[in-house]
Short mmCIF file of C-alpha atoms in Angstrom, two decimals:
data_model
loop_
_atom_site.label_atom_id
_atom_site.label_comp_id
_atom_site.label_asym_id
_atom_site.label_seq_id
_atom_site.Cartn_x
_atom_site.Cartn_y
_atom_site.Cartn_z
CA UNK Q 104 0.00 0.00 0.00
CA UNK Q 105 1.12 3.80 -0.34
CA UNK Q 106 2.64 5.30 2.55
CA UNK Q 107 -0.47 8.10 2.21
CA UNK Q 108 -2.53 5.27 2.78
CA UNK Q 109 -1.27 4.62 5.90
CA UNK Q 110 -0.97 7.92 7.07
CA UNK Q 111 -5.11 7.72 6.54
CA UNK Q 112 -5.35 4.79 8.02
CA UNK Q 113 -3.42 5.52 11.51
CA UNK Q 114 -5.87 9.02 11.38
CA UNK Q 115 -8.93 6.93 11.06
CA UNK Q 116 -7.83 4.57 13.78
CA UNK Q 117 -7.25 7.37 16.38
CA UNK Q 118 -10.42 9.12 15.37
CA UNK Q 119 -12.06 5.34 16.36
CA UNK Q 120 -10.20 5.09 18.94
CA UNK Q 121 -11.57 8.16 21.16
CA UNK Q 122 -15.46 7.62 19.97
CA UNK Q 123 -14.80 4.35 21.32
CA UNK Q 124 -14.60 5.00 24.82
CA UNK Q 125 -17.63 6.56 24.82
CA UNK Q 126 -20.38 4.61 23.10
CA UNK Q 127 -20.27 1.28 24.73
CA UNK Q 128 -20.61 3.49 27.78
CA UNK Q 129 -23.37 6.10 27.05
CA UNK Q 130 -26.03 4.30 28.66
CA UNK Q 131 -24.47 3.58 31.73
CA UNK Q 132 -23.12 7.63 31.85
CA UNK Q 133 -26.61 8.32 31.38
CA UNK Q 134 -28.21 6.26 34.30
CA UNK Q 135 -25.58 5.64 36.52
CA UNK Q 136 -23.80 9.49 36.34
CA UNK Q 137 -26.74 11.70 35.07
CA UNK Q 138 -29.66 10.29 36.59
CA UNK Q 139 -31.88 10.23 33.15
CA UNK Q 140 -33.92 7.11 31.79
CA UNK Q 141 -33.07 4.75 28.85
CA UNK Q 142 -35.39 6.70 26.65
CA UNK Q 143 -33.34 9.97 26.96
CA UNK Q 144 -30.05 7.72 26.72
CA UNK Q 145 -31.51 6.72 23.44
CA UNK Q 146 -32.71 9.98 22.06
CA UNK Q 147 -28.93 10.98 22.36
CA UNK Q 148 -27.42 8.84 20.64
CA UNK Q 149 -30.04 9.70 17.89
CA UNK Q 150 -29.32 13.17 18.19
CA UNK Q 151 -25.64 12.16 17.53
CA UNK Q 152 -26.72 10.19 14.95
CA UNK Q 153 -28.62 12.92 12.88
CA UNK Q 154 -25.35 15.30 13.68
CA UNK Q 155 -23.40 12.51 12.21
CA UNK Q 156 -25.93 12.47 9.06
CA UNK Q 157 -25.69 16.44 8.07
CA UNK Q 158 -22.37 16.47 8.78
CA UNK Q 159 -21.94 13.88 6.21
CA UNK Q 160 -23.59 15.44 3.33
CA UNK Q 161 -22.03 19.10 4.06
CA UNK Q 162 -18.61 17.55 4.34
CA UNK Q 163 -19.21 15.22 1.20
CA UNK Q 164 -19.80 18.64 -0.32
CA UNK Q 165 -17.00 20.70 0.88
CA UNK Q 166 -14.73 18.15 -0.13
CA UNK Q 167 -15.95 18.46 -3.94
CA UNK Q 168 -15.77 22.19 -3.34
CA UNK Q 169 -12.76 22.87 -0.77
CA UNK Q 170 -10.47 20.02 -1.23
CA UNK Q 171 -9.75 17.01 1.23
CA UNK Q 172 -7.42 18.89 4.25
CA UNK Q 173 -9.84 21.84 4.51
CA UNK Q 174 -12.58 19.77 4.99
CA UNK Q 175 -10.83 17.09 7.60
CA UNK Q 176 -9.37 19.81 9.62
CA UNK Q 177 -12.73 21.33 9.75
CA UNK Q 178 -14.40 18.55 11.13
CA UNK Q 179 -11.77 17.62 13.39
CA UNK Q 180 -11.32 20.96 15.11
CA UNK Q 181 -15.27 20.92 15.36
CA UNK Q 182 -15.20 17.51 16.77
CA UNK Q 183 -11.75 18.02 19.06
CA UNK Q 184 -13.49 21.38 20.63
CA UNK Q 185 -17.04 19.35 21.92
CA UNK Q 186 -14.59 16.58 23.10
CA UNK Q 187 -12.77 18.69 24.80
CA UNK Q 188 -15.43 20.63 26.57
CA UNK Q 189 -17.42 17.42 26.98
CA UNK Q 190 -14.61 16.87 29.18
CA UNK Q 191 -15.76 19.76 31.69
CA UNK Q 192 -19.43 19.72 31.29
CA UNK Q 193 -20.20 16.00 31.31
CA UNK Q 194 -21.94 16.48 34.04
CA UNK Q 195 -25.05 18.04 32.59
CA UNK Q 196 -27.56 16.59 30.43
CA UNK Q 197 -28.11 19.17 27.84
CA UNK Q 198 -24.31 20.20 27.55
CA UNK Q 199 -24.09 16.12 27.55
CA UNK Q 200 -26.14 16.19 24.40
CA UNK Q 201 -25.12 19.24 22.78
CA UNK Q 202 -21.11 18.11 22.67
CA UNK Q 203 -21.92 14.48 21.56
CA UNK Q 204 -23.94 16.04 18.60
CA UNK Q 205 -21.16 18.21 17.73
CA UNK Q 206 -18.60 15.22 18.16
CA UNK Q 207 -21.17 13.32 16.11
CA UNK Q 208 -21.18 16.43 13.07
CA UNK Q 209 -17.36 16.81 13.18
CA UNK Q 210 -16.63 12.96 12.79
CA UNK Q 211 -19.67 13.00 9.82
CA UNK Q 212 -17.86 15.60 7.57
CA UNK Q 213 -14.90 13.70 7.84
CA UNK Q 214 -15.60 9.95 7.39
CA UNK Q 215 -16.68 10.90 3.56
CA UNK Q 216 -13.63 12.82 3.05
CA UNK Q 217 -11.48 10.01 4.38
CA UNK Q 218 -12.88 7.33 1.72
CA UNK Q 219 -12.76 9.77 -0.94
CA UNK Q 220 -9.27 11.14 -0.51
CA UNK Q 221 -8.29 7.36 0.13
CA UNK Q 222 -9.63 6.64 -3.47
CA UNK Q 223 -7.89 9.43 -5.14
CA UNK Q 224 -4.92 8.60 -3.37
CA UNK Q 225 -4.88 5.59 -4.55
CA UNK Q 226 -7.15 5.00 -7.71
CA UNK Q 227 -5.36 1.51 -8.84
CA UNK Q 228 -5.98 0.24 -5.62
CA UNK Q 229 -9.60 -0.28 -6.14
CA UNK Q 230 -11.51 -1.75 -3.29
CA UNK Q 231 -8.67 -2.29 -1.28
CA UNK Q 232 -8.46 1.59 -0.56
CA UNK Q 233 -11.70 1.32 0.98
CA UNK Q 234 -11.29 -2.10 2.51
CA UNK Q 235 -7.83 -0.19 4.26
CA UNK Q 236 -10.06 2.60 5.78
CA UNK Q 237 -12.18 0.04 7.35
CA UNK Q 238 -9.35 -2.39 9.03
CA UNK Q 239 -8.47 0.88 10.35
CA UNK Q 240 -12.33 1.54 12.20
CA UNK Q 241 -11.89 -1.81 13.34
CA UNK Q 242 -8.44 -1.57 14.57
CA UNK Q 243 -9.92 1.41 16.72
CA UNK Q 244 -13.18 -0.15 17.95
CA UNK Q 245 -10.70 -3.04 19.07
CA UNK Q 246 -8.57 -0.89 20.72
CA UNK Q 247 -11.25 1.59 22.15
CA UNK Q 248 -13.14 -0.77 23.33
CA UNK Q 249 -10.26 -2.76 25.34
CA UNK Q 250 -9.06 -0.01 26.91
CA UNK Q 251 -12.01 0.84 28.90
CA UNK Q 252 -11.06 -1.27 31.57
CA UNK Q 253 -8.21 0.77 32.11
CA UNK Q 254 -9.45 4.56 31.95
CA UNK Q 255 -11.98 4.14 33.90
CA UNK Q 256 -10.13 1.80 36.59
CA UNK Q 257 -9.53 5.09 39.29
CA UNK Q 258 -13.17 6.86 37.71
CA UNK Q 259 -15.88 6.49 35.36
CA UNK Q 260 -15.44 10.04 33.89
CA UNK Q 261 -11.78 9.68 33.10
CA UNK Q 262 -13.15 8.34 29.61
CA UNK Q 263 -13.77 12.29 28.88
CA UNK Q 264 -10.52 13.12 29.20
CA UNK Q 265 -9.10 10.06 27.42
CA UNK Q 266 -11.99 10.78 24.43
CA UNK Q 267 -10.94 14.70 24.23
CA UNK Q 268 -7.20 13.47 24.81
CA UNK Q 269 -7.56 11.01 21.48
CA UNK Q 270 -9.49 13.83 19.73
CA UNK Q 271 -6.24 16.63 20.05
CA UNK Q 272 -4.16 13.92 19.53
CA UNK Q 273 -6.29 13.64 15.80
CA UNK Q 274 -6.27 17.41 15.12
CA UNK Q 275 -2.52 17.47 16.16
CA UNK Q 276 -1.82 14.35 13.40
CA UNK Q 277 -3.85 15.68 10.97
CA UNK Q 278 -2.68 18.98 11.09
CA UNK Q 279 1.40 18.06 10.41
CA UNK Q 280 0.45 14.67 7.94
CA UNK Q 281 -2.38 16.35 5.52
CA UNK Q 282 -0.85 19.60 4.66
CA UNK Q 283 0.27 18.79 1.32
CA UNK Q 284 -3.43 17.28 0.47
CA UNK Q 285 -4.75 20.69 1.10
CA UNK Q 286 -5.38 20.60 -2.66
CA UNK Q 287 -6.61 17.26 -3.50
CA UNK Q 288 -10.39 17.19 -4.66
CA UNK Q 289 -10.92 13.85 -6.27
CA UNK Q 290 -9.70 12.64 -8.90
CA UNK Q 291 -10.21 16.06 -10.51
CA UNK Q 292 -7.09 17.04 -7.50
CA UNK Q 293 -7.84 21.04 -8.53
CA UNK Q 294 -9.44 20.84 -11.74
CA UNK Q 295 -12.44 22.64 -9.54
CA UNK Q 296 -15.77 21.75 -9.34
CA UNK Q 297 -17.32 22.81 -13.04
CA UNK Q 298 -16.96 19.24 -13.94
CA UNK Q 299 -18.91 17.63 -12.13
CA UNK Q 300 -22.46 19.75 -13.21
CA UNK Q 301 -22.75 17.20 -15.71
CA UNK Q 302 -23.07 14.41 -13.40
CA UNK Q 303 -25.45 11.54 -14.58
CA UNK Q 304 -28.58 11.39 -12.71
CA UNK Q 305 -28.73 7.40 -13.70
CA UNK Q 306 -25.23 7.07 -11.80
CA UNK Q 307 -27.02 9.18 -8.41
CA UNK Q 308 -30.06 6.63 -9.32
CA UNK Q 309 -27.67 3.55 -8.93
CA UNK Q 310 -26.05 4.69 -6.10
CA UNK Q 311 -29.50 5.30 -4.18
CA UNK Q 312 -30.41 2.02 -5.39
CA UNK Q 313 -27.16 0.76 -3.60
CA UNK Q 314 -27.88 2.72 -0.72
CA UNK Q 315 -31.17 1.11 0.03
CA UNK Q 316 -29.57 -2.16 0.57
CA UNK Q 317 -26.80 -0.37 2.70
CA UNK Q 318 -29.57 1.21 4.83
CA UNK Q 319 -31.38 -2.29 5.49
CA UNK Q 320 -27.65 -3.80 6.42
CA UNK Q 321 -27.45 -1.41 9.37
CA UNK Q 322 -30.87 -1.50 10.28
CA UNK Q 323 -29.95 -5.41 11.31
CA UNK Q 324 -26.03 -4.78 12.43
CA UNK Q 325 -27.59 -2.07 14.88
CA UNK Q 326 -29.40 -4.33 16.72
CA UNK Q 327 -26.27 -5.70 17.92
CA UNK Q 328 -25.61 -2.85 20.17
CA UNK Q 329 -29.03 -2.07 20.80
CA UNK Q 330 -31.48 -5.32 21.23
CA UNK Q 331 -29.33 -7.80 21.18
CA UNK Q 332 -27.35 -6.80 24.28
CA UNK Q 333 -30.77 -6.47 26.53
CA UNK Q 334 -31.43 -10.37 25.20
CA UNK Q 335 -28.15 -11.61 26.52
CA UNK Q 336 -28.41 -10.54 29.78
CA UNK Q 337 -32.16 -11.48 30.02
CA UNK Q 338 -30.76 -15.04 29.47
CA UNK Q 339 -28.51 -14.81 32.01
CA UNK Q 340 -25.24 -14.37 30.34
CA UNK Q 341 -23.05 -11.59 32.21
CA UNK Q 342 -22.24 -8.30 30.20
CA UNK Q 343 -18.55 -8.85 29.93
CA UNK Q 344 -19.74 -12.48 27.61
CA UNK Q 345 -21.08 -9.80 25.45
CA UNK Q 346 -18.14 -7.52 25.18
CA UNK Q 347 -15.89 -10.21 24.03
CA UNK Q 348 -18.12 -10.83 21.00
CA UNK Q 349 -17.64 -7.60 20.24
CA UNK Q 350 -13.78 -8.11 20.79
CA UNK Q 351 -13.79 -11.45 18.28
CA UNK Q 352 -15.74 -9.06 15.98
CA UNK Q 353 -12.47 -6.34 15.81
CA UNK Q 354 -10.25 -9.19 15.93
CA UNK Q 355 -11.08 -11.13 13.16
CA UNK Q 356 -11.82 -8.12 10.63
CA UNK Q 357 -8.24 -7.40 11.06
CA UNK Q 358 -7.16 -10.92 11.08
CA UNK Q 359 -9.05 -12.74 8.42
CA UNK Q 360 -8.36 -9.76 5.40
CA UNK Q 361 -5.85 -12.23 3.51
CA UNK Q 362 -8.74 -15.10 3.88
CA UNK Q 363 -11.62 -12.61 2.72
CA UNK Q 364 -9.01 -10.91 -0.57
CA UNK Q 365 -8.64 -14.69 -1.45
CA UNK Q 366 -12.32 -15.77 -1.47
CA UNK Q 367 -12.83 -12.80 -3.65
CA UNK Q 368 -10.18 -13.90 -5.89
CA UNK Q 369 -10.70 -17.43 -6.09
CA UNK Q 370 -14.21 -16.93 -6.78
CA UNK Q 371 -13.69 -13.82 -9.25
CA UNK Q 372 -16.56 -11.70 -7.14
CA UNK Q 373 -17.25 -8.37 -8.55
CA UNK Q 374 -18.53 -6.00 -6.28
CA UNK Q 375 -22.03 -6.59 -6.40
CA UNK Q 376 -21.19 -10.28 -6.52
CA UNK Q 377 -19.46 -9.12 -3.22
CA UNK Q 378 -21.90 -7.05 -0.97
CA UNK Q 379 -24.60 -10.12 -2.84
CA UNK Q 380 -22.75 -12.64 -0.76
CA UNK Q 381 -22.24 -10.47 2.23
CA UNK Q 382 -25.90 -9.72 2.52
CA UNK Q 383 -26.73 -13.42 2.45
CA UNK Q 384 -24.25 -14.19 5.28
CA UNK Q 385 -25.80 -11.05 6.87
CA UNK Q 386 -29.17 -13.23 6.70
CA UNK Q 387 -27.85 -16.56 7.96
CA UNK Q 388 -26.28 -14.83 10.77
CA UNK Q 389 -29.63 -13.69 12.34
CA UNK Q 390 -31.55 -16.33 11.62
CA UNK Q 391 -29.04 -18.32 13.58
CA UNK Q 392 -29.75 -15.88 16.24
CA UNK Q 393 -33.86 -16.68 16.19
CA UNK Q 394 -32.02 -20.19 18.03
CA UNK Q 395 -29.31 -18.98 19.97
CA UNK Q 396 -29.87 -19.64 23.82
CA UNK Q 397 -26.42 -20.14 25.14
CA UNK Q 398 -23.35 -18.04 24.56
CA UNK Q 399 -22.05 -20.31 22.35
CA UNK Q 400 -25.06 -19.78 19.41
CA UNK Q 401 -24.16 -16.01 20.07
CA UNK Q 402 -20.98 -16.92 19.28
CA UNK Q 403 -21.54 -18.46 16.18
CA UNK Q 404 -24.23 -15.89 14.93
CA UNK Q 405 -21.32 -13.01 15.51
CA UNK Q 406 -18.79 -15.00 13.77
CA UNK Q 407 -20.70 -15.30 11.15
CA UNK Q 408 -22.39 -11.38 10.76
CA UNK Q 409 -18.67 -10.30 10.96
CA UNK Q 410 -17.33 -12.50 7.89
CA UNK Q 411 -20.52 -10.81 5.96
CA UNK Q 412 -19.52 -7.42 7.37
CA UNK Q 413 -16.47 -8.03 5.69
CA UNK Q 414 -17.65 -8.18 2.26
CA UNK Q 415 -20.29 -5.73 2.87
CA UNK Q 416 -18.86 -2.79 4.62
CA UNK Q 417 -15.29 -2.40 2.44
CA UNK Q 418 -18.01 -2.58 -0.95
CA UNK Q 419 -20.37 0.31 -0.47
CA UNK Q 420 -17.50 3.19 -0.67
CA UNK Q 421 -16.00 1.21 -3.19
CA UNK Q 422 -18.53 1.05 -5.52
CA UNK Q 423 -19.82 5.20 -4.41
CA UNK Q 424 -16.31 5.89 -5.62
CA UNK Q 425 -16.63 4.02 -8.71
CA UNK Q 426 -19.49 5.64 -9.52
CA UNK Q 427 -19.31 9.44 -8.92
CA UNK Q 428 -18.30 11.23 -11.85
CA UNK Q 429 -15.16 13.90 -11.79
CA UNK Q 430 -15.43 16.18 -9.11
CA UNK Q 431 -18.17 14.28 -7.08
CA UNK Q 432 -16.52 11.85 -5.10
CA UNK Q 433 -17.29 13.47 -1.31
CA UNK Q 434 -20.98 14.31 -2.28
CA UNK Q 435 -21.67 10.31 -2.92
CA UNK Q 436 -19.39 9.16 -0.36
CA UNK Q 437 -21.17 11.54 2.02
CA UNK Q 438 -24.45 10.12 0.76
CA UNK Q 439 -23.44 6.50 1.44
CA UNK Q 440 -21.98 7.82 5.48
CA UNK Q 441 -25.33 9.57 5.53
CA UNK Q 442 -27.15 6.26 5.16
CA UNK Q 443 -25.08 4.21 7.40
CA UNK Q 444 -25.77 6.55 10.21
CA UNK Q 445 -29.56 6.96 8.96
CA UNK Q 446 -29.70 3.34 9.52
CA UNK Q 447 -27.68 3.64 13.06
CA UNK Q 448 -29.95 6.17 14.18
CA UNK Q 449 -32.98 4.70 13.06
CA UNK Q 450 -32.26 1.10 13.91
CA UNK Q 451 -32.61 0.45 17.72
CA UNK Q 452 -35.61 2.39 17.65
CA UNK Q 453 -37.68 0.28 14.92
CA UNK Q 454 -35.91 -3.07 16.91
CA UNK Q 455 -37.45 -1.70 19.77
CA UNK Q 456 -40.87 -1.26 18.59
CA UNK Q 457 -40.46 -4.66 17.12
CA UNK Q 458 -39.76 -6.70 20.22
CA UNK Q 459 -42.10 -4.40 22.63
CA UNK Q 460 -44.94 -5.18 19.85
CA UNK Q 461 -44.02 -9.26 19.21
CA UNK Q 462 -40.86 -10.84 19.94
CA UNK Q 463 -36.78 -10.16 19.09
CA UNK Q 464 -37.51 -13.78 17.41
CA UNK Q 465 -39.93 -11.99 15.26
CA UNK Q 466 -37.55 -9.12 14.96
CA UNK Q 467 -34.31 -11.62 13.56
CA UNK Q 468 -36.91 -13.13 11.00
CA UNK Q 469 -37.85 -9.69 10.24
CA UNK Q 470 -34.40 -8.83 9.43
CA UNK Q 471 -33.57 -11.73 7.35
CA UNK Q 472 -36.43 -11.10 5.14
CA UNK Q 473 -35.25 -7.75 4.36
CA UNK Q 474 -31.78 -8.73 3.95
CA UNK Q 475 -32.96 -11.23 1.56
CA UNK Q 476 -35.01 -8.79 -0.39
CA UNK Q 477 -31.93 -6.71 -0.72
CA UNK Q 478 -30.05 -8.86 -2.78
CA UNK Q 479 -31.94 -8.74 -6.15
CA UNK Q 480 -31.57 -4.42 -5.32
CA UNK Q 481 -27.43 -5.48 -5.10
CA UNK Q 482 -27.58 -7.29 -8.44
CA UNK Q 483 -29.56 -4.67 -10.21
CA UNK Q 484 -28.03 -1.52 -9.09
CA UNK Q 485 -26.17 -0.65 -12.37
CA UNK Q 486 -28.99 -0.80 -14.65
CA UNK Q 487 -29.79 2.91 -14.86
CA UNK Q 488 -26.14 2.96 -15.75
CA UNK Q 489 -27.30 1.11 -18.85
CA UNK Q 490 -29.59 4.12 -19.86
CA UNK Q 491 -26.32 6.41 -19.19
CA UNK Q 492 -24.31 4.01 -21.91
CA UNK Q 493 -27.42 4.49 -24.41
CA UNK Q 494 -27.44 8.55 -24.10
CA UNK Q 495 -23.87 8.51 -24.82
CA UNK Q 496 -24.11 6.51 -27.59
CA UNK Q 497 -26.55 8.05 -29.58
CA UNK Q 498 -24.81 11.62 -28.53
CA UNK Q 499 -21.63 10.12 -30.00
CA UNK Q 500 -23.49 8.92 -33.28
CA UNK Q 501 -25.21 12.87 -33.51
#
């Protein structure tokens, strides 16, 4: 891989990294520390959610319009500052709020940027770039998520200052290592943004058609952190059973890349033949769960979600970047963020609803339907595209 690359990769890891301390905690800062109810623990982390969502789109944007470092150094100081006075006023509930939205809007105009710049950094690479940015998340969550036990051995609130710590640590980085990007926009790196008016609206229709299917994968993979964890301990399995699924999760993402490159070799997947086959392991995976009574069917149904996350997650920017004409790589890579943390947002409360209404059996079934249904959307994506090759070619024959 290119050394810039790395240098993206070690940024996305300490961005992970500090939002990691936090989340696995929120509802236990908002019980144990603040005295509010789960309902108001939840509406947070939707709040931080839709933050995530605009920030997203308007950094997708600035990236087409600003270039790569302007728009990463944005959203880092923005993000960096509400960590950082998160650190002082944890301990009310509406400054609580207020500073993880803005961490939650900083993070969102960069995570586009990120994938883009990673793609324009390194166009031959192809879905590797993408798959590279996502060992990285993973690498954080892993490492985020361990150290817990540590920061908060003395107190609880010593995560604040280890999140706002991580966070200046990430403006620091990216101030010294992205200077000389300050330029790049796409793969048009300066050509400015007139090219891309003539975007295809059947390429935006393919990548909605895409995003659908993305939206539906994190409606399911959200239950994980949301429903799921209530159901283990309501069977009697102690939290910390539950954390090291989540630690096997981080583990074998980084672990089992050279197995996952050589399945999609070996079987000559394209990229809708990849996110297909991800999407049906998706499936499996929670239809397992609809049996799982022990810790050892949770096992299995992780294991097997987090070999379909492989082949789902790395795909999605891939194929955004593939698609976005000259010019317009951060506005569809900040569409495709903007759906992922749609469906984040979105997800635990439609679970919820599910189970309080019928059953989290019901809810798994639920899930597998839709992840089913998604397929044929996976396989037919690029037909508008076909409309875009037919317009071209009777232009060219005019």
């Amino acid at each position: 891989m290119p050394k810039s690359i790395w240098i993206l990769m070690v940024a996305t890891a300490i961005n992970i990294t500090g939002a990691s301390f936090l989340w696995p905690l929120n509802a236990i800062i908002m019980t144990q520390l603040l005295g509010q109810s789960l309902t108001a623990s939840g509406a947070v982390l939707m709040l931080n959610a839709g933050a995530g969502v605009l920030g997203s789109l308007i950094g997708g944007r600035l990236y087409d319009r600003i270039g790569a470092y302007p728009t990463i150094l944005l959203g880092c100081v923005l993000s960096a500052a509400s960590a950082v006075l998160l650190a002082f006023y944890y301990g009310e509930y509406g400054w609580y709020a207020v500073f993880l939205a803005g961490m939650g809007f900083g993070s969102g105009m960069m995570a586009p940027s990120m994938y883009a710049l990673a793609g324009s950094l390194w166009p031959e690479g192809g879905r590797k770039s993408a798959n590279a940015i996502y060992v990285a998340q993973n690498v954080g969550v892993s490492l985020g998520t361990a150290l817990i036990g540590v920061v908060t051995l003395v107190r609880l609130t010593d995560v604040f200052v280890a999140n706002a710590a991580m966070h200046v640590l990430l403006l620091v980085y990216i101030a010294v290592f992205f200077r000389h990007w300050s330029g790049s926009k796409g793969r048009t790196a300066g050509a400015g943004i007139q090219h891309a008016n003539k975007a295809s609206k059947y390429r935006l229709q393919a990548l909605w058609v895409v995003s659908v299917a993305f939206f539906i994968s994190w409606l399911g993979y959200t239950q994980w952190q949301a429903n799921v964890s209530v159901y283990i301990q309501s069977l009697g399995i102690p939290l910390h059973a539950y954390s090291i699924l989540w630690t096997m999760n981080g583990l074998l993402i980084v672990l089992a890349q050279p197995l996952i490159q050589w399945v999609i070799q070996k079987g000559r997947l394209t990229l809708k033949g990849q996110m297909g086959l991800g999407l049906f392991i998706f499936a499996l995976s929670y239809l397992v769960l609809t049996q799982a009574q022990v810790f050892s069917g949770f096992f299995v149904a992780m294991l097997i979600l987090t070999i379909g996350e492989m082949f789902v997650w790395p795909a999605v920017p891939t194929i955004a970047n593939a698609l976005a004409p000259s010019g317009r790589e951060g506005a569809y890579q900040g569409i495709v963020n903007s759906v992922a943390t749609g469906g984040r947002m979105i997800g635990p409360l439609l679970g919820g609803i599910v189970v309080d209404r019928f059953s989290i059996q019901v809810l798994f079934v639920l899930i597998s339907i839709l992840l089913l249904l998604a397929i044929p959307l996976v396989r037919l994506y690029d037909r508008p595209l076909l409309k875009e090759h037919q317009n071209d070619h009777l232009n060219n024959a005019q």
